[in-house]
Short mmCIF file of C-alpha atoms in Angstrom, two decimals:
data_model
loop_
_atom_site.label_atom_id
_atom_site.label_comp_id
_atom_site.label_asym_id
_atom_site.label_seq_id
_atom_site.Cartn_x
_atom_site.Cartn_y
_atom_site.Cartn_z
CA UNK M 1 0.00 0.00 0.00
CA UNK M 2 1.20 3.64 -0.78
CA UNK M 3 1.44 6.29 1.48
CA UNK M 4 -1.59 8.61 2.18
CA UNK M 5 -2.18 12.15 2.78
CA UNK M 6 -5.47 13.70 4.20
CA UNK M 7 -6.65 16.86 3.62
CA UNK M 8 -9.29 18.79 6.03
CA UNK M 9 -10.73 20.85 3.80
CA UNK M 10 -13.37 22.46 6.12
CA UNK M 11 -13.46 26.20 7.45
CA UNK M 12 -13.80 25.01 10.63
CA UNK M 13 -10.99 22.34 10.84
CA UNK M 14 -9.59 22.11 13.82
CA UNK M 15 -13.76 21.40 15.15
CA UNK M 16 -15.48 20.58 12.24
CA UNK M 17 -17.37 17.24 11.25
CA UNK M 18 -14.98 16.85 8.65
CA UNK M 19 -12.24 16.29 11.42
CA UNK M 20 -14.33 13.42 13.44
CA UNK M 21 -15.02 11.97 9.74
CA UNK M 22 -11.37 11.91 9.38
CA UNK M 23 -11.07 10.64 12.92
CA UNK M 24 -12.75 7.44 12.54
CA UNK M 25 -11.26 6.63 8.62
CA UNK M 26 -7.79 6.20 10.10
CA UNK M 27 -8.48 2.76 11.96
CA UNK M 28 -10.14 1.66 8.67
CA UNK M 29 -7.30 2.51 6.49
CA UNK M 30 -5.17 0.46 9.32
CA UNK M 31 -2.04 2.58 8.38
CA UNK M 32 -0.44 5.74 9.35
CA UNK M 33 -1.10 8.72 6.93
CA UNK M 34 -0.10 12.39 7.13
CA UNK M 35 -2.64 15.15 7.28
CA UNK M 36 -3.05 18.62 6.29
CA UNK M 37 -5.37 21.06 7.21
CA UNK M 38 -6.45 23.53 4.43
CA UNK M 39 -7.42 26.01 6.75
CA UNK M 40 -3.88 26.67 8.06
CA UNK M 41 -2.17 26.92 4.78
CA UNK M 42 1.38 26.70 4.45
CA UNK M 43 2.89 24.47 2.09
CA UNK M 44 1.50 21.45 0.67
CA UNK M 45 3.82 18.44 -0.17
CA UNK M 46 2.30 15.66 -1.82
CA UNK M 47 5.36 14.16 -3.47
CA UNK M 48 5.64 10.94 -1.44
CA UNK M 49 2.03 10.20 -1.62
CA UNK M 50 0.36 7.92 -3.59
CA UNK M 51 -3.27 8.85 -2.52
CA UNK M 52 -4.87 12.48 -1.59
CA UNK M 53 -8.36 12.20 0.42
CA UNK M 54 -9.69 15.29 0.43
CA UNK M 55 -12.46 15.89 3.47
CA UNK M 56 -14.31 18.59 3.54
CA UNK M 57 -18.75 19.49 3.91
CA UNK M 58 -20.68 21.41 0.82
CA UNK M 59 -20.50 24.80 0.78
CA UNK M 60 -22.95 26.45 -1.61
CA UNK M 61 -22.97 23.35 -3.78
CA UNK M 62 -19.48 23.50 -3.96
CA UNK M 63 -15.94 23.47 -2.61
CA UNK M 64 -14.90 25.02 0.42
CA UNK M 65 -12.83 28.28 -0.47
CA UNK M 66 -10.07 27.09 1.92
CA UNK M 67 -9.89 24.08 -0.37
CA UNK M 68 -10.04 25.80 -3.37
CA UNK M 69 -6.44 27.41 -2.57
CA UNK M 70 -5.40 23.91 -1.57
CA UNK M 71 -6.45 22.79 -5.73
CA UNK M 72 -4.94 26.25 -6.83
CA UNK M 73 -1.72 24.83 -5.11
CA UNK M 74 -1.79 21.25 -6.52
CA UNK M 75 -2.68 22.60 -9.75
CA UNK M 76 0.84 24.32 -10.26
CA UNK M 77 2.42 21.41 -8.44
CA UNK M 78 5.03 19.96 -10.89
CA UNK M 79 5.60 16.03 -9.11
CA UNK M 80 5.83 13.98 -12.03
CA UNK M 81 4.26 10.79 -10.09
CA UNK M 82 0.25 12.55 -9.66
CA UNK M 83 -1.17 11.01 -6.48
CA UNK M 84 -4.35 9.17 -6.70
CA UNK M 85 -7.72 11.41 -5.71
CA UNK M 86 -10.44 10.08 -3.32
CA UNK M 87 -13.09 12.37 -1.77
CA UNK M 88 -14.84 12.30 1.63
CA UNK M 89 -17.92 14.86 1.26
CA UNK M 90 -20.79 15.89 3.64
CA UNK M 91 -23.78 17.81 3.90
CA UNK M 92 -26.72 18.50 6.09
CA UNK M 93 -29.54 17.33 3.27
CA UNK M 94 -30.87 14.26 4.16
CA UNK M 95 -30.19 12.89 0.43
CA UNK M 96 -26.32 12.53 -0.11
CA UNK M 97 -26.50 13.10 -4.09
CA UNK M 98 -26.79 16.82 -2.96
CA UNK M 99 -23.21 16.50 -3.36
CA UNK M 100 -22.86 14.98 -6.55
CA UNK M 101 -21.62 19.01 -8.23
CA UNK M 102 -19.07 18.94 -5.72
CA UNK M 103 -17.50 15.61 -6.52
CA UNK M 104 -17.74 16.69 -10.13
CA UNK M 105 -15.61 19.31 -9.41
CA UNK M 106 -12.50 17.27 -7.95
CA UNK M 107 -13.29 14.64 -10.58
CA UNK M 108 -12.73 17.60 -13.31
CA UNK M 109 -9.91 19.23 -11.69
CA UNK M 110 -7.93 15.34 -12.00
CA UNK M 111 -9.29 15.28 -15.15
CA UNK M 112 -8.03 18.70 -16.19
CA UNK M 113 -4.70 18.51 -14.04
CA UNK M 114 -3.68 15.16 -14.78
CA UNK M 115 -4.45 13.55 -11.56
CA UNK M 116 -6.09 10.00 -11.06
CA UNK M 117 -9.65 9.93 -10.24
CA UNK M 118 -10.25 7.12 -7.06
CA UNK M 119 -13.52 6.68 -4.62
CA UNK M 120 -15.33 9.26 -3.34
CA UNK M 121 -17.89 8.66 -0.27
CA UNK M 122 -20.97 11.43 -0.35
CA UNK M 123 -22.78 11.65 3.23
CA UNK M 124 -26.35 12.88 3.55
CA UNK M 125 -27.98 13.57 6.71
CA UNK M 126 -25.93 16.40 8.57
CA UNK M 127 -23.69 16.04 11.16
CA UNK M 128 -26.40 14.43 13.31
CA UNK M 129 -25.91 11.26 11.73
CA UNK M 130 -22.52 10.84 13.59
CA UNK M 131 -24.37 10.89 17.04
CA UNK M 132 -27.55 8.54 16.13
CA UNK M 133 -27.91 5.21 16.24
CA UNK M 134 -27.23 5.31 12.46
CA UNK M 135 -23.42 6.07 12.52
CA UNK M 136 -22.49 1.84 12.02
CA UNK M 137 -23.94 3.37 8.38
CA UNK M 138 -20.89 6.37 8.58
CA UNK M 139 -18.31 3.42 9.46
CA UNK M 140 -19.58 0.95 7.32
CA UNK M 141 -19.08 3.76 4.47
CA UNK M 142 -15.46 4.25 5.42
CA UNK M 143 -14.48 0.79 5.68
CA UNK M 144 -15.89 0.14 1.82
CA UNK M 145 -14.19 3.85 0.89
CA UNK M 146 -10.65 2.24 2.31
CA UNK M 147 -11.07 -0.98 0.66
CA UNK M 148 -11.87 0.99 -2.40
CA UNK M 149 -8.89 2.87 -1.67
CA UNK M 150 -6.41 0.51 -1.40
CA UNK M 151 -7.76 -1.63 -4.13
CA UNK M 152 -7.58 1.54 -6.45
CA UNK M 153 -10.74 1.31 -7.76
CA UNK M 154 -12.81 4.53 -8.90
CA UNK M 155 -16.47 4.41 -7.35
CA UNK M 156 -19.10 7.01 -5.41
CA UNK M 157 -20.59 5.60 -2.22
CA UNK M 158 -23.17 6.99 -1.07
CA UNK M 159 -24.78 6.86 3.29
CA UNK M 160 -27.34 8.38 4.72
CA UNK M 161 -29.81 7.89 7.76
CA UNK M 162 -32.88 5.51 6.25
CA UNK M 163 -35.40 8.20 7.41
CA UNK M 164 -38.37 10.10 5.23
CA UNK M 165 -37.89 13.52 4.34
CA UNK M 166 -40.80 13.97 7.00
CA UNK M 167 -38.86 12.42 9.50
CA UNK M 168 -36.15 14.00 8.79
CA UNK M 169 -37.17 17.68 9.01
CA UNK M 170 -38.55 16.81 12.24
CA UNK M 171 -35.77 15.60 13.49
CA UNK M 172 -33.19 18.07 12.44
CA UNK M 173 -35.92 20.62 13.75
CA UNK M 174 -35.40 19.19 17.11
CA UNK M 175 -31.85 18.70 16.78
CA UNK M 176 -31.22 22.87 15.95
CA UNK M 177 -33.92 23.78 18.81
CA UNK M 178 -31.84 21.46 21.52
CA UNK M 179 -28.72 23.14 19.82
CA UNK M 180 -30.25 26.90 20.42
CA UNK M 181 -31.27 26.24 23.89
CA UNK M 182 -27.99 24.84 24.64
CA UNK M 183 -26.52 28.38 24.22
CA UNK M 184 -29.54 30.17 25.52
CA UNK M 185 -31.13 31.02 22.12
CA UNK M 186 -34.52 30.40 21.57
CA UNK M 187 -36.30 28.81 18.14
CA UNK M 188 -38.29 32.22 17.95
CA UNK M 189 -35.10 33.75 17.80
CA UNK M 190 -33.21 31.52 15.39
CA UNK M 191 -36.61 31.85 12.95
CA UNK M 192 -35.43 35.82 12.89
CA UNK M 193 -33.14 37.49 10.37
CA UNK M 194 -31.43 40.02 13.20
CA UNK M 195 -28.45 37.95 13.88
CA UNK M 196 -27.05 40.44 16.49
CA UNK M 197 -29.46 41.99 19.48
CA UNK M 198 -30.81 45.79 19.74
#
């Protein structure tokens, strides 16, 4: 097996979902791998790698802009041996295919940059799935995204929770009013546009 690099590419790395994704990947890859958190910056150094996973949630149907830099960088990158690109992607609609322009995107920047396309794991559902009874569906995901990995094949997976869209709103509903009160805000507030008081 090569040697892997992970990149965080969410704007809030260092507490983000994207970070407790990457988190529980590692034992399921079942090697060391070096990480790098788009967020930071700084120099990125992929010439050892074999494999880039880049993590990150939708933004606007999109890529992160903190990841976007991290592709501007990798786009000029002149390595002769192109490592291997898998994506990890998230986001808080309860059907993971929201995510499908996003993959595009990486799979057209290999395409256009001369990088390998690999796996790439879409996850529906929010970050509430990791604390429901439905996460065995988040690790299930990344043990068939590191097998896919490692075997170098070039699939999407997809998970989410096996709820109705019904279901769903209701429950993310109560999730975000539980989250308010938590930090003294009420649901009558949060339905408001005035973000700040007076």
């Amino acid at each position: 097996m090569g040697k892997l690099l992970i990149v965080n590419g969410s704007p809030r790395a260092p507490r983000s979902n994207s970070r407790r994704y990457i988190e529980q990947f590692l034992p399921c890859w079942g090697e060391t791998a070096d990480q790098y958190t788009a967020l930071r910056g700084g120099p990125l150094s992929p010439e050892d790698c074999t494999d880039l996973l880049l993590v990150f949630p939708l933004y606007a149907d999109g890529i992160p802009a903190v990841l976007m830099r991290t592709l501007k960088e990798l786009a000029v990158w002149r390595g002769t041996a192109r490592p291997r690109i898998h994506v990890l992607v998230n986001c808080g609609f309860l059907e993971p295919e929201q995510t499908r322009p996003a993959v595009e995107m990486v799979r057209f920047f290999c395409k256009r940059y001369g990088f390998p396309w690999g796996m790439a794991l879409q996850i529906g559902s929010g970050e509430a799935i990791l604390n429901t009874p439905f996460s065995f569906l988040v690790r299930r995901g990344l043990r068939r995204l590191a097998a896919g990995m490692r075997a170098g094949r070039s699939e999407v997976l997809s998970v989410r929770m096996p709820l109705n869209r019904r279901m769903f709103v209701w429950a993310s509903g109560r999730y975000w009013t539980d989250y308010g009160a938590k930090n003294n805000i009420t649901a009558g507030e949060m339905r408001t546009m005035e973000i700040e008081g007076g």
